[in-house]
Amino acid sequence: MSVDVYLNFNGNCREAAEFYAEVFGTEKPKIMTFGETPSNPDYPLPEEAKNLVMHTRLNIDGSNVMFSDVFPGMPFVAGNNISLAFVNKDEERIRSVFQKLKEGGTVKMELQETFWSKCYGSLKDKFGIEWQFNYDNGMTDG
């Protein structure tokens, strides 16, 4: 499996991903916007979020680099917009690594099922490193 780099952008993710695809000679990225995600009547999607990138990925010389825009209203700090994504097909391994890395750290999202993963979560470890955890069912791009 892998530990992948995840980059966040402040509204210009599509431009950045397309630029990097051209620079590194990869396929044009497949982009999922926030507007293409399943709707939730309890959390209506703001108009300004609909065309922002929720997820895209490039394979750059064998490494997965994933990208997204930050959701409107979420903090964005240039230089702190990088996280590592632990992607694995072994859910118990994901849970074990998550439990170990959360010691002394801050859980941002407990491991839970989402529309893209049966086991996803995120945290900042005791050293200030941002981590995302994602079960790889072989169907997702990240």
Coordinates of N, CA, C and O in Angstrom, one line a residue:
M1 N 0.8 -1.2 0.0 CA 0.0 0.0 0.0 C 0.9 1.2 0.0 O 2.0 1.1 -0.4
S2 N 0.4 2.3 0.5 CA 1.2 3.5 0.3 C 0.9 4.6 1.4 O -0.1 4.6 2.1
V3 N 1.9 5.5 1.4 CA 1.7 6.8 2.1 C 1.8 7.8 1.0 O 2.8 7.9 0.3
D4 N 0.7 8.5 0.8 CA 0.7 9.5 -0.3 C 0.7 10.9 0.2 O 0.3 11.2 1.3
V5 N 1.1 11.8 -0.6 CA 1.1 13.3 -0.3 C -0.3 13.8 -0.7 O -0.9 13.5 -1.7
Y6 N -0.9 14.7 0.2 CA -2.1 15.3 -0.1 C -2.0 16.8 0.0 O -1.5 17.3 1.1
L7 N -2.3 17.5 -1.1 CA -2.1 19.0 -1.1 C -3.4 19.7 -1.1 O -4.3 19.3 -1.9
N8 N -3.6 20.7 -0.3 CA -4.8 21.5 -0.3 C -4.5 22.9 -0.9 O -3.4 23.4 -0.8
F9 N -5.5 23.4 -1.6 CA -5.4 24.7 -2.3 C -6.6 25.5 -1.9 O -7.6 25.1 -1.5
N10 N -6.5 26.8 -2.1 CA -7.5 27.8 -1.7 C -8.2 28.3 -2.9 O -8.2 29.5 -3.3
G11 N -8.9 27.4 -3.6 CA -9.7 27.8 -4.8 C -9.1 27.6 -6.1 O -9.7 27.7 -7.1
N12 N -7.8 27.3 -6.2 CA -7.1 27.1 -7.4 C -6.5 25.7 -7.7 O -5.6 25.5 -8.4
C13 N -7.2 24.7 -7.1 CA -6.7 23.3 -7.2 C -6.8 22.8 -8.6 O -5.8 22.2 -9.1
R14 N -7.9 23.1 -9.3 CA -8.0 22.6 -10.7 C -6.8 23.1 -11.5 O -6.1 22.4 -12.2
E15 N -6.5 24.4 -11.4 CA -5.4 25.0 -12.1 C -4.1 24.4 -11.8 O -3.3 24.0 -12.6
A16 N -3.9 24.1 -10.5 CA -2.6 23.5 -10.0 C -2.5 22.1 -10.5 O -1.4 21.7 -11.0
A17 N -3.5 21.3 -10.4 CA -3.5 19.9 -10.8 C -3.2 19.8 -12.3 O -2.4 19.0 -12.8
E18 N -3.9 20.6 -13.1 CA -3.7 20.6 -14.5 C -2.3 21.1 -14.9 O -1.6 20.5 -15.8
F19 N -1.7 22.1 -14.2 CA -0.4 22.5 -14.4 C 0.6 21.4 -14.1 O 1.5 21.1 -14.9
Y20 N 0.5 20.7 -12.9 CA 1.4 19.7 -12.6 C 1.3 18.5 -13.6 O 2.3 17.8 -13.9
A21 N 0.1 18.2 -14.0 CA -0.1 17.1 -15.0 C 0.7 17.4 -16.3 O 1.4 16.6 -16.9
E22 N 0.7 18.7 -16.7 CA 1.4 19.1 -17.9 C 2.9 19.1 -17.6 O 3.7 18.5 -18.4
V23 N 3.4 19.6 -16.5 CA 4.8 19.6 -16.2 C 5.4 18.2 -16.1 O 6.5 18.0 -16.7
F24 N 4.7 17.3 -15.5 CA 5.2 15.9 -15.3 C 4.7 14.9 -16.4 O 5.1 13.8 -16.4
G25 N 4.0 15.4 -17.4 CA 3.6 14.6 -18.5 C 2.7 13.4 -18.1 O 2.8 12.3 -18.6
T26 N 1.7 13.7 -17.2 CA 0.8 12.6 -16.7 C -0.5 12.8 -17.5 O -0.7 13.8 -18.2
E27 N -1.4 11.9 -17.3 CA -2.8 12.0 -17.8 C -3.5 13.2 -17.2 O -3.2 13.6 -16.1
K28 N -4.4 13.8 -18.0 CA -5.2 14.9 -17.4 C -5.9 14.4 -16.2 O -6.5 13.3 -16.3
P29 N -5.9 15.1 -15.1 CA -6.6 14.6 -13.9 C -8.1 14.5 -14.0 O -8.8 15.3 -14.7
K30 N -8.6 13.5 -13.4 CA -10.1 13.3 -13.3 C -10.5 14.1 -12.0 O -9.9 13.8 -10.9
I31 N -11.4 15.0 -12.1 CA -11.7 15.9 -11.0 C -13.1 15.7 -10.5 O -14.0 15.6 -11.3
M32 N -13.2 15.5 -9.2 CA -14.5 15.4 -8.5 C -14.7 16.8 -7.8 O -13.9 17.1 -7.0
T33 N -15.8 17.5 -8.1 CA -16.1 18.7 -7.4 C -17.0 18.4 -6.1 O -17.6 17.4 -6.1
F34 N -17.0 19.4 -5.2 CA -17.9 19.3 -4.1 C -19.4 19.2 -4.6 O -20.2 18.5 -4.0
G35 N -19.7 19.8 -5.7 CA -21.1 19.8 -6.2 C -21.4 18.4 -6.8 O -22.6 18.2 -6.9
E36 N -20.5 17.6 -7.0 CA -20.8 16.2 -7.6 C -21.0 15.2 -6.4 O -21.2 14.0 -6.7
T37 N -20.8 15.6 -5.2 CA -20.9 14.7 -4.1 C -22.4 14.5 -3.7 O -23.2 15.3 -4.0
P38 N -22.7 13.4 -3.1 CA -24.1 13.1 -2.6 C -24.6 14.3 -1.7 O -23.8 14.7 -0.8
S39 N -25.8 14.8 -2.0 CA -26.3 15.9 -1.1 C -26.8 15.4 0.2 O -27.2 14.3 0.3
N40 N -26.7 16.3 1.2 CA -27.2 16.0 2.5 C -28.1 17.2 2.9 O -27.6 18.3 3.1
P41 N -29.4 17.0 3.0 CA -30.3 18.1 3.4 C -30.0 18.8 4.7 O -30.3 20.0 4.8
D42 N -29.3 18.1 5.6 CA -28.9 18.7 6.9 C -27.7 19.7 6.7 O -27.5 20.5 7.5
Y43 N -27.0 19.5 5.6 CA -25.8 20.4 5.3 C -25.8 20.8 3.9 O -25.1 20.3 3.0
P44 N -26.7 21.8 3.6 CA -26.7 22.2 2.2 C -25.4 22.8 1.7 O -24.7 23.5 2.5
L45 N -25.1 22.5 0.5 CA -23.8 23.0 -0.1 C -23.9 24.4 -0.5 O -24.7 24.8 -1.3
P46 N -22.9 25.3 0.0 CA -22.9 26.7 -0.4 C -22.6 26.8 -1.9 O -21.8 26.0 -2.4
E47 N -23.2 27.7 -2.5 CA -23.0 27.9 -4.0 C -21.5 28.0 -4.3 O -21.1 27.5 -5.3
E48 N -20.8 28.8 -3.5 CA -19.4 29.0 -3.8 C -18.5 27.7 -3.7 O -17.4 27.7 -4.2
A49 N -19.1 26.6 -3.2 CA -18.3 25.4 -3.0 C -18.5 24.4 -4.2 O -17.7 23.6 -4.5
K50 N -19.6 24.6 -5.0 CA -20.0 23.6 -6.0 C -19.0 23.3 -7.0 O -18.8 22.2 -7.4
N51 N -18.2 24.3 -7.5 CA -17.2 24.0 -8.5 C -15.8 23.8 -8.0 O -14.9 23.6 -8.8
L52 N -15.7 23.9 -6.7 CA -14.3 23.7 -6.1 C -14.0 22.2 -6.1 O -14.9 21.3 -6.1
V53 N -12.7 21.8 -6.2 CA -12.3 20.5 -6.3 C -12.3 19.8 -4.9 O -11.7 20.2 -4.0
M54 N -13.1 18.7 -4.8 CA -13.1 17.9 -3.6 C -11.9 16.9 -3.6 O -11.3 16.7 -2.6
H55 N -11.7 16.3 -4.8 CA -10.6 15.4 -4.9 C -10.1 15.2 -6.4 O -10.9 15.1 -7.3
T56 N -8.8 15.1 -6.5 CA -8.2 14.7 -7.8 C -6.9 14.1 -7.4 O -6.4 14.3 -6.3
R57 N -6.3 13.3 -8.4 CA -5.0 12.6 -8.1 C -4.2 12.6 -9.4 O -4.7 12.4 -10.5
L58 N -2.9 12.7 -9.2 CA -1.9 12.5 -10.3 C -1.0 11.4 -9.8 O -0.6 11.3 -8.7
N59 N -0.5 10.6 -10.8 CA 0.5 9.6 -10.5 C 1.8 10.2 -11.1 O 1.9 10.3 -12.4
I60 N 2.7 10.7 -10.3 CA 3.9 11.4 -10.8 C 5.1 10.4 -10.5 O 5.5 10.2 -9.4
D61 N 5.6 9.9 -11.6 CA 6.7 8.9 -11.5 C 6.5 7.8 -10.5 O 7.4 7.5 -9.7
G62 N 5.3 7.3 -10.4 CA 5.0 6.2 -9.4 C 4.5 6.6 -8.1 O 4.2 5.8 -7.3
S63 N 4.5 7.9 -7.8 CA 3.9 8.4 -6.5 C 2.6 9.0 -6.7 O 2.4 9.8 -7.6
N64 N 1.6 8.7 -5.8 CA 0.3 9.3 -5.9 C 0.4 10.6 -5.2 O 0.9 10.7 -4.0
V65 N -0.1 11.7 -5.9 CA -0.2 13.0 -5.3 C -1.6 13.4 -5.4 O -2.1 13.4 -6.5
M66 N -2.3 13.6 -4.3 CA -3.7 13.9 -4.3 C -3.9 15.4 -4.0 O -3.1 16.0 -3.3
F67 N -5.0 16.0 -4.5 CA -5.2 17.4 -4.4 C -6.7 17.7 -4.0 O -7.6 16.9 -4.4
S68 N -6.9 18.8 -3.3 CA -8.3 19.3 -3.2 C -8.2 20.8 -2.8 O -7.2 21.3 -2.3
D69 N -9.4 21.4 -3.0 CA -9.5 22.8 -2.5 C -10.0 22.7 -1.1 O -10.7 21.7 -0.7
V70 N -9.7 23.7 -0.2 CA -10.3 23.7 1.1 C -11.7 24.2 0.9 O -12.1 24.9 0.0
F71 N -12.6 23.6 1.8 CA -14.0 24.0 1.8 C -14.2 25.5 2.2 O -13.4 25.9 3.1
P72 N -15.1 26.2 1.6 CA -15.2 27.6 2.0 C -15.4 27.8 3.5 O -16.2 27.0 4.1
G73 N -14.7 28.7 4.1 CA -14.8 28.9 5.5 C -13.8 28.2 6.3 O -13.6 28.4 7.5
M74 N -13.1 27.2 5.7 CA -12.1 26.4 6.5 C -10.8 27.1 6.4 O -10.5 27.8 5.4
P75 N -10.0 27.0 7.4 CA -8.7 27.7 7.4 C -7.7 27.2 6.3 O -7.7 26.0 6.0
F76 N -7.0 28.1 5.7 CA -6.0 27.8 4.7 C -4.7 28.6 5.1 O -4.8 29.8 5.2
V77 N -3.6 27.9 5.3 CA -2.4 28.6 5.5 C -1.3 28.0 4.5 O -1.0 26.8 4.6
A78 N -0.9 28.9 3.6 CA 0.1 28.4 2.6 C 1.3 27.9 3.4 O 1.8 28.5 4.4
G79 N 1.8 26.8 3.0 CA 3.0 26.1 3.7 C 2.5 25.1 4.7 O 3.3 24.1 4.9
N80 N 1.3 25.2 5.2 CA 0.7 24.2 6.1 C -0.4 23.4 5.4 O -1.2 22.8 6.0
N81 N -0.4 23.4 4.1 CA -1.4 22.8 3.3 C -1.1 21.4 2.7 O -1.6 21.0 1.7
I82 N -0.2 20.7 3.5 CA 0.2 19.4 3.0 C -0.1 18.4 4.1 O 0.2 18.6 5.3
S83 N -0.6 17.2 3.7 CA -0.8 16.1 4.7 C -0.3 14.9 4.0 O -0.1 14.8 2.8
L84 N -0.2 13.8 4.9 CA 0.2 12.5 4.4 C -1.1 11.6 4.5 O -1.8 11.7 5.5
A85 N -1.3 10.8 3.4 CA -2.5 10.0 3.4 C -2.0 8.5 3.5 O -1.3 8.0 2.6
F86 N -2.4 7.8 4.5 CA -2.1 6.4 4.7 C -3.3 5.6 4.1 O -4.4 5.6 4.6
V87 N -3.0 5.0 2.9 CA -4.0 4.3 2.2 C -3.7 2.8 2.2 O -2.5 2.4 1.9
N88 N -4.6 2.0 2.7 CA -4.3 0.6 2.9 C -5.6 -0.3 2.7 O -6.7 0.2 2.9
K89 N -5.4 -1.5 2.3 CA -6.5 -2.5 2.1 C -6.8 -3.2 3.4 O -7.8 -4.0 3.4
D90 N -6.1 -3.0 4.4 CA -6.2 -3.8 5.7 C -6.8 -2.8 6.7 O -6.1 -2.0 7.3
E91 N -8.1 -2.9 6.9 CA -8.8 -2.0 7.9 C -8.2 -2.1 9.3 O -8.1 -1.0 9.9
E92 N -7.9 -3.2 9.7 CA -7.3 -3.4 11.1 C -5.9 -2.6 11.2 O -5.6 -2.0 12.2
R93 N -5.2 -2.7 10.1 CA -3.9 -1.9 10.1 C -4.2 -0.4 10.1 O -3.5 0.3 10.9
I94 N -5.2 0.0 9.4 CA -5.5 1.4 9.4 C -5.9 1.8 10.9 O -5.4 2.8 11.4
R95 N -6.7 1.0 11.5 CA -7.2 1.3 12.9 C -6.0 1.3 13.9 O -5.9 2.2 14.7
S96 N -5.1 0.4 13.7 CA -3.9 0.3 14.6 C -3.0 1.5 14.4 O -2.6 2.1 15.4
V97 N -2.7 1.9 13.2 CA -1.8 3.0 13.0 C -2.5 4.3 13.4 O -1.9 5.2 14.1
F98 N -3.8 4.5 13.2 CA -4.6 5.6 13.7 C -4.5 5.8 15.2 O -4.2 6.8 15.7
Q99 N -4.7 4.6 15.9 CA -4.6 4.7 17.4 C -3.3 5.1 17.9 O -3.2 5.9 18.8
K100 N -2.2 4.6 17.2 CA -0.9 4.9 17.7 C -0.5 6.4 17.4 O 0.1 7.1 18.2
L101 N -0.9 6.9 16.2 CA -0.6 8.3 15.8 C -1.4 9.3 16.6 O -1.0 10.4 16.7
K102 N -2.6 8.9 17.1 CA -3.4 9.9 17.8 C -2.9 10.2 19.2 O -3.3 11.2 19.8
E103 N -2.0 9.3 19.7 CA -1.5 9.5 21.1 C -0.7 10.8 21.1 O 0.3 10.9 20.4
G104 N -1.1 11.7 22.0 CA -0.5 13.0 22.1 C -0.8 14.0 20.9 O -0.3 15.1 20.9
G105 N -1.7 13.5 20.0 CA -2.1 14.4 18.9 C -3.5 14.8 19.0 O -4.1 14.8 20.1
T106 N -4.1 15.3 17.9 CA -5.5 15.8 17.9 C -6.2 15.1 16.8 O -5.8 15.2 15.6
V107 N -7.3 14.4 17.1 CA -8.1 13.8 16.1 C -9.0 14.9 15.5 O -9.7 15.6 16.2
K108 N -9.0 14.9 14.2 CA -9.8 15.9 13.4 C -11.1 15.2 13.0 O -12.2 15.8 13.0
M109 N -11.0 13.9 12.6 CA -12.2 13.2 12.2 C -11.9 11.7 12.6 O -11.0 11.1 12.1
E110 N -12.7 11.2 13.5 CA -12.6 9.8 14.0 C -12.8 8.9 12.7 O -13.5 9.3 11.8
L111 N -12.2 7.7 12.8 CA -12.4 6.8 11.7 C -13.9 6.4 11.6 O -14.5 6.2 12.5
Q112 N -14.4 6.5 10.3 CA -15.8 6.3 10.1 C -16.0 6.0 8.6 O -15.2 6.3 7.8
E113 N -17.2 5.5 8.3 CA -17.6 5.3 6.9 C -18.0 6.6 6.3 O -18.7 7.4 6.9
T114 N -17.6 6.8 5.0 CA -18.0 8.0 4.2 C -18.5 7.4 2.9 O -18.4 6.2 2.7
F115 N -19.0 8.3 2.1 CA -19.5 7.8 0.8 C -18.4 7.3 -0.1 O -18.6 6.5 -1.0
W116 N -17.1 7.6 0.2 CA -16.0 7.1 -0.7 C -15.2 6.0 0.0 O -14.3 5.4 -0.7
S117 N -15.4 5.8 1.3 CA -14.5 4.8 2.0 C -15.3 4.2 3.1 O -16.0 4.9 3.8
K118 N -15.1 2.9 3.4 CA -15.7 2.3 4.6 C -14.9 2.6 5.8 O -15.4 2.4 6.9
C119 N -13.7 3.3 5.7 CA -13.0 3.6 6.9 C -12.1 4.8 6.5 O -11.0 4.7 5.9
Y120 N -12.5 6.0 6.9 CA -11.7 7.2 6.7 C -11.7 8.0 8.0 O -12.6 8.1 8.8
G121 N -10.5 8.7 8.2 CA -10.4 9.6 9.3 C -9.2 10.5 9.1 O -8.4 10.3 8.2
S122 N -9.0 11.4 10.1 CA -7.8 12.3 10.0 C -7.4 12.8 11.4 O -8.2 12.8 12.3
L123 N -6.1 13.1 11.5 CA -5.6 13.6 12.7 C -4.3 14.4 12.5 O -3.7 14.3 11.4
K124 N -3.9 15.1 13.5 CA -2.6 15.8 13.6 C -1.8 15.1 14.7 O -2.3 15.0 15.8
D125 N -0.7 14.5 14.3 CA 0.1 13.8 15.3 C 0.8 14.7 16.3 O 0.8 16.0 16.2
K126 N 1.5 14.2 17.3 CA 2.1 15.0 18.3 C 3.3 15.8 17.8 O 3.7 16.7 18.5
F127 N 3.7 15.6 16.6 CA 4.8 16.4 15.9 C 4.2 17.5 15.0 O 4.9 18.2 14.3
G128 N 2.8 17.5 14.9 CA 2.2 18.5 14.1 C 2.0 18.1 12.7 O 1.6 18.9 11.8
I129 N 2.2 16.8 12.4 CA 2.0 16.3 11.0 C 0.6 15.9 10.8 O 0.0 15.2 11.6
E130 N 0.0 16.4 9.7 CA -1.4 16.1 9.4 C -1.4 14.7 8.6 O -0.7 14.5 7.7
W131 N -2.3 13.8 9.1 CA -2.5 12.5 8.5 C -3.9 12.3 8.1 O -4.8 12.7 8.8
Q132 N -4.1 11.6 6.9 CA -5.4 11.1 6.5 C -5.3 9.6 6.4 O -4.3 9.1 6.0
F133 N -6.4 8.9 6.7 CA -6.4 7.5 6.7 C -7.6 7.1 5.7 O -8.7 7.6 5.9
N134 N -7.3 6.2 4.8 CA -8.3 5.8 3.8 C -8.2 4.3 3.5 O -7.2 3.9 3.1
Y135 N -9.3 3.6 3.6 CA -9.4 2.2 3.2 C -9.4 2.2 1.7 O -10.2 2.9 1.1
D136 N -8.6 1.4 1.1 CA -8.5 1.2 -0.3 C -9.3 0.0 -0.7 O -8.9 -1.1 -0.5
N137 N -10.5 0.3 -1.3 CA -11.3 -0.8 -1.8 C -11.0 -1.2 -3.2 O -11.7 -1.9 -3.8
G138 N -10.0 -0.6 -3.8 CA -9.6 -0.8 -5.2 C -10.4 0.0 -6.2 O -10.2 -0.1 -7.4
M139 N -11.4 0.7 -5.7 CA -12.3 1.5 -6.6 C -12.1 3.0 -6.6 O -12.5 3.7 -7.4
T140 N -11.4 3.5 -5.5 CA -11.2 4.9 -5.3 C -9.9 5.3 -5.9 O -9.0 4.5 -6.1
D141 N -9.8 6.6 -6.1 CA -8.5 7.2 -6.6 C -7.7 7.7 -5.5 O -6.8 8.6 -5.7
G142 N -7.9 7.3 -4.3 CA -7.1 7.9 -3.2 C -7.3 7.3 -1.9 O -7.7 6.4 -1.5

